[in-house]
Amino acid sequence: LYLARVWWMPNGEVLVGIQDRAQRRLDLVAFDPKSGVRRVLRRETSNYWINLHNMFHALEAGPGELAGGFVWATEEDGFMHLVVVASDGRQLLRLTSGPWIVDSIAAVDEAGGMVYFTGTKDGDTQRNLYAVPLLGGEIKRLTPDDGMHSVTVHAE
């Protein structure tokens, strides 16, 4: 097993991505550093391999079950897309879908209720910046011109 990724959650737990040697299974495991208790939140599997990524954002606030959850990218449908996951590992909603991929999470504005990401929604030869409501809804393209865009978001 490989310790693939590690993130801190707002409640003090450590969320760890553990991948098997064949890279066909990825477990997201929450550890309580005080008690040592561990919980498997999600298990993702593939017949081929799991692509590791850094598309994770812990949600500190938010309405209802969003609080303490996280935004996560998954390839469960064959394309890398964003989902919102509750603190217990249940998938609450899918933010993106379709025959295209999300490349990165550029920012999450919890107060404004928006997730900003880059992806190939408008074609494989393009990378654009998009926004989608944190509670799901219509995806809006923010980069006006076609092309390959890289973005840096200033957060205060």
mmCIF file of N, CA and C in Angstrom, residues 11-144:
data_model
loop_
_atom_site.group_PDB
_atom_site.id
_atom_site.type_symbol
_atom_site.label_atom_id
_atom_site.label_comp_id
_atom_site.label_asym_id
_atom_site.label_seq_id
_atom_site.Cartn_x
_atom_site.Cartn_y
_atom_site.Cartn_z
ATOM 1 N N ASN A 11 -12.286 19.574 11.212
ATOM 2 C CA ASN A 11 -12.563 19.030 12.545
ATOM 3 C C ASN A 11 -11.321 18.446 13.220
ATOM 4 N N GLY A 12 -10.148 18.570 12.577
ATOM 5 C CA GLY A 12 -8.902 18.075 13.162
ATOM 6 C C GLY A 12 -8.510 16.693 12.707
ATOM 7 N N GLU A 13 -9.391 15.993 11.995
ATOM 8 C CA GLU A 13 -9.039 14.679 11.471
ATOM 9 C C GLU A 13 -8.048 14.830 10.316
ATOM 10 N N VAL A 14 -7.321 13.764 10.083
ATOM 11 C CA VAL A 14 -6.415 13.693 8.943
ATOM 12 C C VAL A 14 -7.066 12.774 7.922
ATOM 13 N N LEU A 15 -7.213 13.254 6.695
ATOM 14 C CA LEU A 15 -7.767 12.445 5.615
ATOM 15 C C LEU A 15 -6.595 11.961 4.766
ATOM 16 N N VAL A 16 -6.510 10.650 4.598
ATOM 17 C CA VAL A 16 -5.371 10.044 3.909
ATOM 18 C C VAL A 16 -5.864 9.259 2.700
ATOM 19 N N GLY A 17 -5.213 9.460 1.580
ATOM 20 C CA GLY A 17 -5.463 8.648 0.394
ATOM 21 C C GLY A 17 -4.480 7.493 0.397
ATOM 22 N N ILE A 18 -4.982 6.274 0.448
ATOM 23 C CA ILE A 18 -4.132 5.082 0.477
ATOM 24 C C ILE A 18 -4.414 4.281 -0.789
ATOM 25 N N GLN A 19 -3.371 4.056 -1.572
ATOM 26 C CA GLN A 19 -3.525 3.361 -2.850
ATOM 27 C C GLN A 19 -2.837 2.005 -2.789
ATOM 28 N N ASP A 20 -3.477 1.003 -3.412
ATOM 29 C CA ASP A 20 -2.851 -0.317 -3.444
ATOM 30 C C ASP A 20 -1.693 -0.318 -4.433
ATOM 31 N N ARG A 21 -0.845 -1.320 -4.334
ATOM 32 C CA ARG A 21 0.365 -1.395 -5.155
ATOM 33 C C ARG A 21 0.042 -1.435 -6.644
ATOM 34 N N ALA A 22 -1.050 -2.081 -7.035
ATOM 35 C CA ALA A 22 -1.443 -2.171 -8.444
ATOM 36 C C ALA A 22 -2.068 -0.865 -8.944
ATOM 37 N N GLN A 23 -2.309 0.076 -8.050
ATOM 38 C CA GLN A 23 -2.901 1.382 -8.354
ATOM 39 C C GLN A 23 -4.305 1.262 -8.947
ATOM 40 N N ARG A 24 -5.042 0.257 -8.476
ATOM 41 C CA ARG A 24 -6.413 0.044 -8.933
ATOM 42 C C ARG A 24 -7.446 0.322 -7.855
ATOM 43 N N ARG A 25 -6.969 0.651 -6.655
ATOM 44 C CA ARG A 25 -7.873 0.972 -5.553
ATOM 45 C C ARG A 25 -7.309 2.158 -4.778
ATOM 46 N N LEU A 26 -8.190 3.076 -4.447
ATOM 47 C CA LEU A 26 -7.820 4.223 -3.622
ATOM 48 C C LEU A 26 -8.842 4.343 -2.506
ATOM 49 N N ASP A 27 -8.375 4.271 -1.273
ATOM 50 C CA ASP A 27 -9.237 4.455 -0.111
ATOM 51 C C ASP A 27 -8.969 5.832 0.480
ATOM 52 N N LEU A 28 -10.036 6.568 0.763
ATOM 53 C CA LEU A 28 -9.924 7.800 1.526
ATOM 54 C C LEU A 28 -10.278 7.450 2.960
ATOM 55 N N VAL A 29 -9.289 7.567 3.840
ATOM 56 C CA VAL A 29 -9.433 7.131 5.225
ATOM 57 C C VAL A 29 -9.255 8.330 6.148
ATOM 58 N N ALA A 30 -10.219 8.532 7.046
ATOM 59 C CA ALA A 30 -10.141 9.604 8.038
ATOM 60 C C ALA A 30 -9.562 9.028 9.326
ATOM 61 N N PHE A 31 -8.544 9.688 9.856
ATOM 62 C CA PHE A 31 -7.908 9.300 11.114
ATOM 63 C C PHE A 31 -8.124 10.395 12.142
ATOM 64 N N ASP A 32 -8.524 10.006 13.342
ATOM 65 C CA ASP A 32 -8.589 10.934 14.455
ATOM 66 C C ASP A 32 -7.231 10.862 15.142
ATOM 67 N N PRO A 33 -6.422 11.941 15.069
ATOM 68 C CA PRO A 33 -5.072 11.880 15.631
ATOM 69 C C PRO A 33 -5.041 11.712 17.148
ATOM 70 N N LYS A 34 -6.127 12.071 17.840
ATOM 71 C CA LYS A 34 -6.151 11.938 19.297
ATOM 72 C C LYS A 34 -6.441 10.508 19.732
ATOM 73 N N SER A 35 -7.423 9.883 19.087
ATOM 74 C CA SER A 35 -7.826 8.542 19.518
ATOM 75 C C SER A 35 -7.208 7.430 18.677
ATOM 76 N N GLY A 36 -6.747 7.784 17.474
ATOM 77 C CA GLY A 36 -6.207 6.764 16.570
ATOM 78 C C GLY A 36 -7.285 6.019 15.787
ATOM 79 N N VAL A 37 -8.547 6.376 16.011
ATOM 80 C CA VAL A 37 -9.649 5.717 15.302
ATOM 81 C C VAL A 37 -9.595 6.101 13.829
ATOM 82 N N ARG A 38 -9.834 5.089 12.975
ATOM 83 C CA ARG A 38 -9.842 5.340 11.531
ATOM 84 C C ARG A 38 -11.165 4.908 10.936
ATOM 85 N N ARG A 39 -11.580 5.652 9.901
ATOM 86 C CA ARG A 39 -12.817 5.341 9.177
ATOM 87 C C ARG A 39 -12.535 5.414 7.690
ATOM 88 N N VAL A 40 -12.915 4.393 6.943
ATOM 89 C CA VAL A 40 -12.811 4.442 5.495
ATOM 90 C C VAL A 40 -14.028 5.207 4.989
ATOM 91 N N LEU A 41 -13.785 6.367 4.373
ATOM 92 C CA LEU A 41 -14.876 7.213 3.887
ATOM 93 C C LEU A 41 -15.313 6.834 2.474
ATOM 94 N N ARG A 42 -14.351 6.566 1.631
ATOM 95 C CA ARG A 42 -14.640 6.239 0.228
ATOM 96 C C ARG A 42 -13.647 5.217 -0.270
ATOM 97 N N ARG A 43 -14.107 4.387 -1.176
ATOM 98 C CA ARG A 43 -13.221 3.458 -1.875
ATOM 99 C C ARG A 43 -13.505 3.618 -3.363
ATOM 100 N N GLU A 44 -12.465 3.947 -4.100
ATOM 101 C CA GLU A 44 -12.590 4.062 -5.545
ATOM 102 C C GLU A 44 -11.766 2.940 -6.164
ATOM 103 N N THR A 45 -12.350 2.284 -7.174
ATOM 104 C CA THR A 45 -11.661 1.182 -7.838
ATOM 105 C C THR A 45 -11.697 1.379 -9.336
ATOM 106 N N SER A 46 -10.755 0.740 -10.011
ATOM 107 C CA SER A 46 -10.678 0.784 -11.469
ATOM 108 C C SER A 46 -10.120 -0.539 -11.969
ATOM 109 N N ASN A 47 -10.554 -0.960 -13.145
ATOM 110 C CA ASN A 47 -9.984 -2.159 -13.769
ATOM 111 C C ASN A 47 -8.588 -1.888 -14.313
ATOM 112 N N TYR A 48 -8.227 -0.612 -14.458
ATOM 113 C CA TYR A 48 -6.941 -0.246 -15.066
ATOM 114 C C TYR A 48 -6.029 0.440 -14.065
ATOM 115 N N TRP A 49 -6.330 1.682 -13.642
ATOM 116 C CA TRP A 49 -5.557 2.365 -12.620
ATOM 117 C C TRP A 49 -6.337 3.579 -12.140
ATOM 118 N N ILE A 50 -5.952 4.031 -10.971
ATOM 119 C CA ILE A 50 -6.522 5.240 -10.379
ATOM 120 C C ILE A 50 -5.514 6.362 -10.593
ATOM 121 N N ASN A 51 -5.955 7.433 -11.243
ATOM 122 C CA ASN A 51 -5.103 8.615 -11.415
ATOM 123 C C ASN A 51 -5.110 9.423 -10.124
ATOM 124 N N LEU A 52 -3.943 9.609 -9.544
ATOM 125 C CA LEU A 52 -3.841 10.455 -8.355
ATOM 126 C C LEU A 52 -3.934 11.912 -8.779
ATOM 127 N N HIS A 53 -4.487 12.741 -7.913
ATOM 128 C CA HIS A 53 -4.653 14.158 -8.216
ATOM 129 C C HIS A 53 -4.639 14.950 -6.910
ATOM 130 N N ASN A 54 -4.659 16.253 -7.050
ATOM 131 C CA ASN A 54 -4.706 17.139 -5.884
ATOM 132 C C ASN A 54 -6.012 17.917 -5.830
ATOM 133 N N MET A 55 -7.063 17.389 -6.442
ATOM 134 C CA MET A 55 -8.338 18.083 -6.471
ATOM 135 C C MET A 55 -9.167 17.712 -5.245
ATOM 136 N N PHE A 56 -8.889 18.423 -4.181
ATOM 137 C CA PHE A 56 -9.540 18.219 -2.885
ATOM 138 C C PHE A 56 -9.678 19.584 -2.230
ATOM 139 N N HIS A 57 -10.830 19.842 -1.658
ATOM 140 C CA HIS A 57 -11.013 21.067 -0.873
ATOM 141 C C HIS A 57 -11.947 20.755 0.293
ATOM 142 N N ALA A 58 -11.432 20.876 1.506
ATOM 143 C CA ALA A 58 -12.245 20.660 2.708
ATOM 144 C C ALA A 58 -13.204 21.827 2.879
ATOM 145 N N LEU A 59 -14.444 21.515 3.230
ATOM 146 C CA LEU A 59 -15.467 22.540 3.445
ATOM 147 C C LEU A 59 -15.631 22.787 4.937
ATOM 148 N N GLU A 60 -15.311 23.986 5.350
ATOM 149 C CA GLU A 60 -15.408 24.320 6.769
ATOM 150 C C GLU A 60 -16.834 24.643 7.169
ATOM 151 N N ALA A 61 -17.533 25.341 6.314
ATOM 152 C CA ALA A 61 -18.900 25.757 6.622
ATOM 153 C C ALA A 61 -19.828 25.195 5.555
ATOM 154 N N GLY A 62 -20.957 25.792 5.445
ATOM 155 C CA GLY A 62 -21.895 25.363 4.415
ATOM 156 C C GLY A 62 -23.189 24.900 5.022
ATOM 157 N N PRO A 63 -24.218 24.872 4.192
ATOM 158 C CA PRO A 63 -25.524 24.443 4.694
ATOM 159 C C PRO A 63 -25.584 22.938 4.918
ATOM 160 N N GLY A 64 -26.244 22.545 5.982
ATOM 161 C CA GLY A 64 -26.523 21.130 6.249
ATOM 162 C C GLY A 64 -25.313 20.227 6.189
ATOM 163 N N GLU A 65 -25.413 19.195 5.369
ATOM 164 C CA GLU A 65 -24.388 18.152 5.304
ATOM 165 C C GLU A 65 -23.094 18.600 4.623
ATOM 166 N N LEU A 66 -23.105 19.769 4.001
ATOM 167 C CA LEU A 66 -21.879 20.248 3.372
ATOM 168 C C LEU A 66 -20.812 20.586 4.415
ATOM 169 N N ALA A 67 -21.220 21.074 5.567
ATOM 170 C CA ALA A 67 -20.276 21.444 6.617
ATOM 171 C C ALA A 67 -19.470 20.212 7.030
ATOM 172 N N GLY A 68 -18.162 20.340 6.977
ATOM 173 C CA GLY A 68 -17.288 19.231 7.348
ATOM 174 C C GLY A 68 -17.041 18.245 6.220
ATOM 175 N N GLY A 69 -17.674 18.463 5.078
ATOM 176 C CA GLY A 69 -17.461 17.595 3.923
ATOM 177 C C GLY A 69 -16.319 18.111 3.065
ATOM 178 N N PHE A 70 -16.318 17.725 1.804
ATOM 179 C CA PHE A 70 -15.256 18.179 0.916
ATOM 180 C C PHE A 70 -15.661 18.062 -0.547
ATOM 181 N N VAL A 71 -14.991 18.882 -1.360
ATOM 182 C CA VAL A 71 -15.106 18.782 -2.807
ATOM 183 C C VAL A 71 -13.991 17.853 -3.248
ATOM 184 N N TRP A 72 -14.310 16.906 -4.120
ATOM 185 C CA TRP A 72 -13.384 15.850 -4.509
ATOM 186 C C TRP A 72 -13.547 15.576 -6.000
ATOM 187 N N ALA A 73 -12.495 15.140 -6.646
ATOM 188 C CA ALA A 73 -12.566 14.727 -8.048
ATOM 189 C C ALA A 73 -12.514 13.208 -8.127
ATOM 190 N N THR A 74 -13.346 12.655 -8.990
ATOM 191 C CA THR A 74 -13.413 11.210 -9.147
ATOM 192 C C THR A 74 -13.569 10.858 -10.620
ATOM 193 N N GLU A 75 -13.058 9.707 -10.992
ATOM 194 C CA GLU A 75 -13.221 9.199 -12.352
ATOM 195 C C GLU A 75 -14.209 8.037 -12.392
ATOM 196 N N GLU A 76 -15.139 8.003 -11.468
ATOM 197 C CA GLU A 76 -16.052 6.872 -11.365
ATOM 198 C C GLU A 76 -16.899 6.658 -12.618
ATOM 199 N N ASP A 77 -17.081 7.693 -13.428
ATOM 200 C CA ASP A 77 -17.840 7.529 -14.671
ATOM 201 C C ASP A 77 -16.944 7.482 -15.903
ATOM 202 N N GLY A 78 -15.628 7.401 -15.700
ATOM 203 C CA GLY A 78 -14.692 7.328 -16.814
ATOM 204 C C GLY A 78 -14.045 8.658 -17.170
ATOM 205 N N PHE A 79 -14.554 9.753 -16.623
ATOM 206 C CA PHE A 79 -14.002 11.090 -16.833
ATOM 207 C C PHE A 79 -13.814 11.747 -15.472
ATOM 208 N N MET A 80 -12.748 12.538 -15.320
ATOM 209 C CA MET A 80 -12.475 13.202 -14.046
ATOM 210 C C MET A 80 -13.479 14.329 -13.832
ATOM 211 N N HIS A 81 -14.295 14.196 -12.771
ATOM 212 C CA HIS A 81 -15.315 15.196 -12.472
ATOM 213 C C HIS A 81 -15.384 15.488 -10.983
ATOM 214 N N LEU A 82 -16.029 16.604 -10.656
ATOM 215 C CA LEU A 82 -16.122 17.063 -9.276
ATOM 216 C C LEU A 82 -17.415 16.617 -8.611
ATOM 217 N N VAL A 83 -17.278 16.194 -7.354
ATOM 218 C CA VAL A 83 -18.417 15.813 -6.525
ATOM 219 C C VAL A 83 -18.269 16.472 -5.165
ATOM 220 N N VAL A 84 -19.368 16.550 -4.442
ATOM 221 C CA VAL A 84 -19.339 17.008 -3.055
ATOM 222 C C VAL A 84 -19.625 15.798 -2.183
ATOM 223 N N VAL A 85 -18.752 15.594 -1.189
ATOM 224 C CA VAL A 85 -18.821 14.425 -0.318
ATOM 225 C C VAL A 85 -19.071 14.882 1.117
ATOM 226 N N ALA A 86 -19.981 14.215 1.809
ATOM 227 C CA ALA A 86 -20.278 14.521 3.211
ATOM 228 C C ALA A 86 -19.141 14.031 4.101
ATOM 229 N N SER A 87 -19.133 14.479 5.334
ATOM 230 C CA SER A 87 -18.072 14.097 6.278
ATOM 231 C C SER A 87 -18.054 12.598 6.564
ATOM 232 N N ASP A 88 -19.162 11.908 6.293
ATOM 233 C CA ASP A 88 -19.200 10.462 6.505
ATOM 234 C C ASP A 88 -18.855 9.674 5.233
ATOM 235 N N GLY A 89 -18.488 10.391 4.148
ATOM 236 C CA GLY A 89 -18.063 9.725 2.918
ATOM 237 C C GLY A 89 -19.140 9.563 1.863
ATOM 238 N N ARG A 90 -20.396 9.868 2.210
ATOM 239 C CA ARG A 90 -21.468 9.759 1.219
ATOM 240 C C ARG A 90 -21.335 10.857 0.166
ATOM 241 N N GLN A 91 -21.512 10.484 -1.091
ATOM 242 C CA GLN A 91 -21.527 11.488 -2.144
ATOM 243 C C GLN A 91 -22.854 12.216 -2.097
ATOM 244 N N LEU A 92 -22.802 13.528 -1.879
ATOM 245 C CA LEU A 92 -24.017 14.324 -1.773
ATOM 246 C C LEU A 92 -24.524 14.775 -3.134
ATOM 247 N N LEU A 93 -23.625 15.226 -3.969
ATOM 248 C CA LEU A 93 -24.028 15.671 -5.295
ATOM 249 C C LEU A 93 -22.842 15.696 -6.245
ATOM 250 N N ARG A 94 -23.180 15.669 -7.516
ATOM 251 C CA ARG A 94 -22.186 15.734 -8.593
ATOM 252 C C ARG A 94 -22.237 17.157 -9.142
ATOM 253 N N LEU A 95 -21.066 17.813 -9.172
ATOM 254 C CA LEU A 95 -21.004 19.182 -9.671
ATOM 255 C C LEU A 95 -20.795 19.241 -11.183
ATOM 256 N N THR A 96 -20.044 18.275 -11.724
ATOM 257 C CA THR A 96 -19.763 18.265 -13.163
ATOM 258 C C THR A 96 -19.968 16.853 -13.692
ATOM 259 N N SER A 97 -20.246 16.754 -14.987
ATOM 260 C CA SER A 97 -20.385 15.451 -15.635
ATOM 261 C C SER A 97 -20.308 15.643 -17.136
ATOM 262 N N GLY A 98 -20.110 14.553 -17.844
ATOM 263 C CA GLY A 98 -20.075 14.598 -19.300
ATOM 264 C C GLY A 98 -18.782 14.035 -19.857
ATOM 265 N N PRO A 99 -18.681 13.977 -21.188
ATOM 266 C CA PRO A 99 -17.502 13.396 -21.841
ATOM 267 C C PRO A 99 -16.359 14.401 -21.982
ATOM 268 N N TRP A 100 -15.903 14.923 -20.860
ATOM 269 C CA TRP A 100 -14.793 15.875 -20.786
ATOM 270 C C TRP A 100 -14.212 15.763 -19.389
ATOM 271 N N ILE A 101 -13.074 16.431 -19.137
ATOM 272 C CA ILE A 101 -12.427 16.278 -17.828
ATOM 273 C C ILE A 101 -12.215 17.606 -17.111
ATOM 274 N N VAL A 102 -12.218 17.522 -15.806
ATOM 275 C CA VAL A 102 -11.809 18.618 -14.934
ATOM 276 C C VAL A 102 -10.317 18.440 -14.692
ATOM 277 N N ASP A 103 -9.557 19.531 -14.922
ATOM 278 C CA ASP A 103 -8.094 19.499 -14.730
ATOM 279 C C ASP A 103 -7.665 19.890 -13.328
ATOM 280 N N SER A 104 -8.348 20.897 -12.773
ATOM 281 C CA SER A 104 -7.927 21.387 -11.462
ATOM 282 C C SER A 104 -9.057 22.152 -10.792
ATOM 283 N N ILE A 105 -8.998 22.190 -9.478
ATOM 284 C CA ILE A 105 -9.843 23.093 -8.708
ATOM 285 C C ILE A 105 -9.022 24.364 -8.535
ATOM 286 N N ALA A 106 -9.516 25.466 -9.099
ATOM 287 C CA ALA A 106 -8.791 26.730 -9.009
ATOM 288 C C ALA A 106 -9.053 27.413 -7.671
ATOM 289 N N ALA A 107 -10.291 27.316 -7.183
ATOM 290 C CA ALA A 107 -10.655 27.925 -5.898
ATOM 291 C C ALA A 107 -12.047 27.457 -5.500
ATOM 292 N N VAL A 108 -12.313 27.530 -4.206
ATOM 293 C CA VAL A 108 -13.656 27.286 -3.685
ATOM 294 C C VAL A 108 -14.006 28.481 -2.818
ATOM 295 N N ASP A 109 -15.078 29.164 -3.173
ATOM 296 C CA ASP A 109 -15.586 30.309 -2.420
ATOM 297 C C ASP A 109 -16.799 29.821 -1.633
ATOM 298 N N GLU A 110 -16.562 29.384 -0.398
ATOM 299 C CA GLU A 110 -17.667 28.857 0.407
ATOM 300 C C GLU A 110 -18.701 29.929 0.715
ATOM 301 N N ALA A 111 -18.242 31.141 1.041
ATOM 302 C CA ALA A 111 -19.174 32.227 1.365
ATOM 303 C C ALA A 111 -20.049 32.569 0.162
ATOM 304 N N GLY A 112 -19.458 32.573 -1.028
ATOM 305 C CA GLY A 112 -20.198 32.879 -2.241
ATOM 306 C C GLY A 112 -20.870 31.672 -2.859
ATOM 307 N N GLY A 113 -20.553 30.487 -2.341
ATOM 308 C CA GLY A 113 -21.182 29.269 -2.817
ATOM 309 C C GLY A 113 -20.773 28.844 -4.211
ATOM 310 N N MET A 114 -19.495 29.073 -4.579
ATOM 311 C CA MET A 114 -19.040 28.736 -5.922
ATOM 312 C C MET A 114 -17.753 27.911 -5.892
ATOM 313 N N VAL A 115 -17.639 27.024 -6.883
ATOM 314 C CA VAL A 115 -16.417 26.258 -7.107
ATOM 315 C C VAL A 115 -15.885 26.685 -8.468
ATOM 316 N N TYR A 116 -14.608 27.062 -8.512
ATOM 317 C CA TYR A 116 -13.955 27.478 -9.744
ATOM 318 C C TYR A 116 -12.988 26.378 -10.157
ATOM 319 N N PHE A 117 -13.033 25.994 -11.417
ATOM 320 C CA PHE A 117 -12.193 24.895 -11.879
ATOM 321 C C PHE A 117 -11.794 25.102 -13.332
ATOM 322 N N THR A 118 -10.742 24.406 -13.743
ATOM 323 C CA THR A 118 -10.354 24.397 -15.158
ATOM 324 C C THR A 118 -10.697 23.035 -15.729
ATOM 325 N N GLY A 119 -10.986 23.023 -17.027
ATOM 326 C CA GLY A 119 -11.349 21.765 -17.658
ATOM 327 C C GLY A 119 -11.479 21.886 -19.160
ATOM 328 N N THR A 120 -11.878 20.780 -19.768
ATOM 329 C CA THR A 120 -11.957 20.666 -21.227
ATOM 330 C C THR A 120 -13.398 20.654 -21.729
ATOM 331 N N LYS A 121 -14.307 21.274 -21.000
ATOM 332 C CA LYS A 121 -15.730 21.236 -21.354
ATOM 333 C C LYS A 121 -16.001 21.696 -22.788
ATOM 334 N N ASP A 122 -15.230 22.646 -23.284
ATOM 335 C CA ASP A 122 -15.449 23.193 -24.625
ATOM 336 C C ASP A 122 -14.513 22.608 -25.672
ATOM 337 N N GLY A 123 -13.891 21.489 -25.390
ATOM 338 C CA GLY A 123 -13.056 20.820 -26.378
ATOM 339 C C GLY A 123 -11.732 20.350 -25.802
ATOM 340 N N ASP A 124 -11.242 19.244 -26.350
ATOM 341 C CA ASP A 124 -10.000 18.637 -25.850
ATOM 342 C C ASP A 124 -8.775 19.520 -26.036
ATOM 343 N N THR A 125 -8.818 20.444 -26.972
ATOM 344 C CA THR A 125 -7.661 21.316 -27.234
ATOM 345 C C THR A 125 -7.767 22.632 -26.481
ATOM 346 N N GLN A 126 -8.686 22.702 -25.534
ATOM 347 C CA GLN A 126 -8.875 23.921 -24.754
ATOM 348 C C GLN A 126 -8.838 23.616 -23.259
ATOM 349 N N ARG A 127 -8.375 24.598 -22.500
ATOM 350 C CA ARG A 127 -8.465 24.559 -21.048
ATOM 351 C C ARG A 127 -9.029 25.910 -20.646
ATOM 352 N N ASN A 128 -10.219 25.907 -20.090
ATOM 353 C CA ASN A 128 -10.877 27.141 -19.701
ATOM 354 C C ASN A 128 -11.189 27.133 -18.214
ATOM 355 N N LEU A 129 -11.479 28.307 -17.691
ATOM 356 C CA LEU A 129 -11.889 28.466 -16.308
ATOM 357 C C LEU A 129 -13.407 28.502 -16.266
ATOM 358 N N TYR A 130 -13.975 27.744 -15.347
ATOM 359 C CA TYR A 130 -15.424 27.650 -15.187
ATOM 360 C C TYR A 130 -15.793 27.864 -13.728
ATOM 361 N N ALA A 131 -17.074 28.153 -13.510
ATOM 362 C CA ALA A 131 -17.619 28.247 -12.157
ATOM 363 C C ALA A 131 -18.900 27.425 -12.108
ATOM 364 N N VAL A 132 -19.097 26.751 -10.982
ATOM 365 C CA VAL A 132 -20.332 25.985 -10.758
ATOM 366 C C VAL A 132 -20.761 26.225 -9.309
ATOM 367 N N PRO A 133 -22.059 26.384 -9.072
ATOM 368 C CA PRO A 133 -22.512 26.556 -7.686
ATOM 369 C C PRO A 133 -22.150 25.349 -6.819
ATOM 370 N N LEU A 134 -21.744 25.605 -5.606
ATOM 371 C CA LEU A 134 -21.365 24.557 -4.656
ATOM 372 C C LEU A 134 -22.517 23.599 -4.376
ATOM 373 N N LEU A 135 -23.736 24.062 -4.532
ATOM 374 C CA LEU A 135 -24.904 23.204 -4.335
ATOM 375 C C LEU A 135 -25.385 22.583 -5.640
ATOM 376 N N GLY A 136 -24.571 22.710 -6.687
ATOM 377 C CA GLY A 136 -24.926 22.155 -7.990
ATOM 378 C C GLY A 136 -25.686 23.161 -8.824
ATOM 379 N N GLY A 137 -25.621 22.997 -10.120
ATOM 380 C CA GLY A 137 -26.323 23.904 -11.017
ATOM 381 C C GLY A 137 -25.563 24.088 -12.309
ATOM 382 N N GLU A 138 -25.899 25.145 -13.001
ATOM 383 C CA GLU A 138 -25.332 25.411 -14.318
ATOM 384 C C GLU A 138 -23.859 25.802 -14.228
ATOM 385 N N ILE A 139 -23.063 25.226 -15.107
ATOM 386 C CA ILE A 139 -21.640 25.556 -15.210
ATOM 387 C C ILE A 139 -21.508 26.767 -16.113
ATOM 388 N N LYS A 140 -20.749 27.763 -15.661
ATOM 389 C CA LYS A 140 -20.547 28.985 -16.439
ATOM 390 C C LYS A 140 -19.067 29.116 -16.796
ATOM 391 N N ARG A 141 -18.802 29.304 -18.084
ATOM 392 C CA ARG A 141 -17.426 29.530 -18.539
ATOM 393 C C ARG A 141 -17.041 30.975 -18.238
ATOM 394 N N LEU A 142 -15.835 31.173 -17.654
ATOM 395 C CA LEU A 142 -15.373 32.502 -17.272
ATOM 396 C C LEU A 142 -14.302 33.060 -18.201
ATOM 397 N N THR A 143 -13.531 32.223 -18.859
ATOM 398 C CA THR A 143 -12.524 32.706 -19.811
ATOM 399 C C THR A 143 -13.229 33.005 -21.130
ATOM 400 N N PRO A 144 -13.112 34.244 -21.624
ATOM 401 C CA PRO A 144 -13.890 34.626 -22.800
ATOM 402 C C PRO A 144 -13.355 34.065 -24.124
#
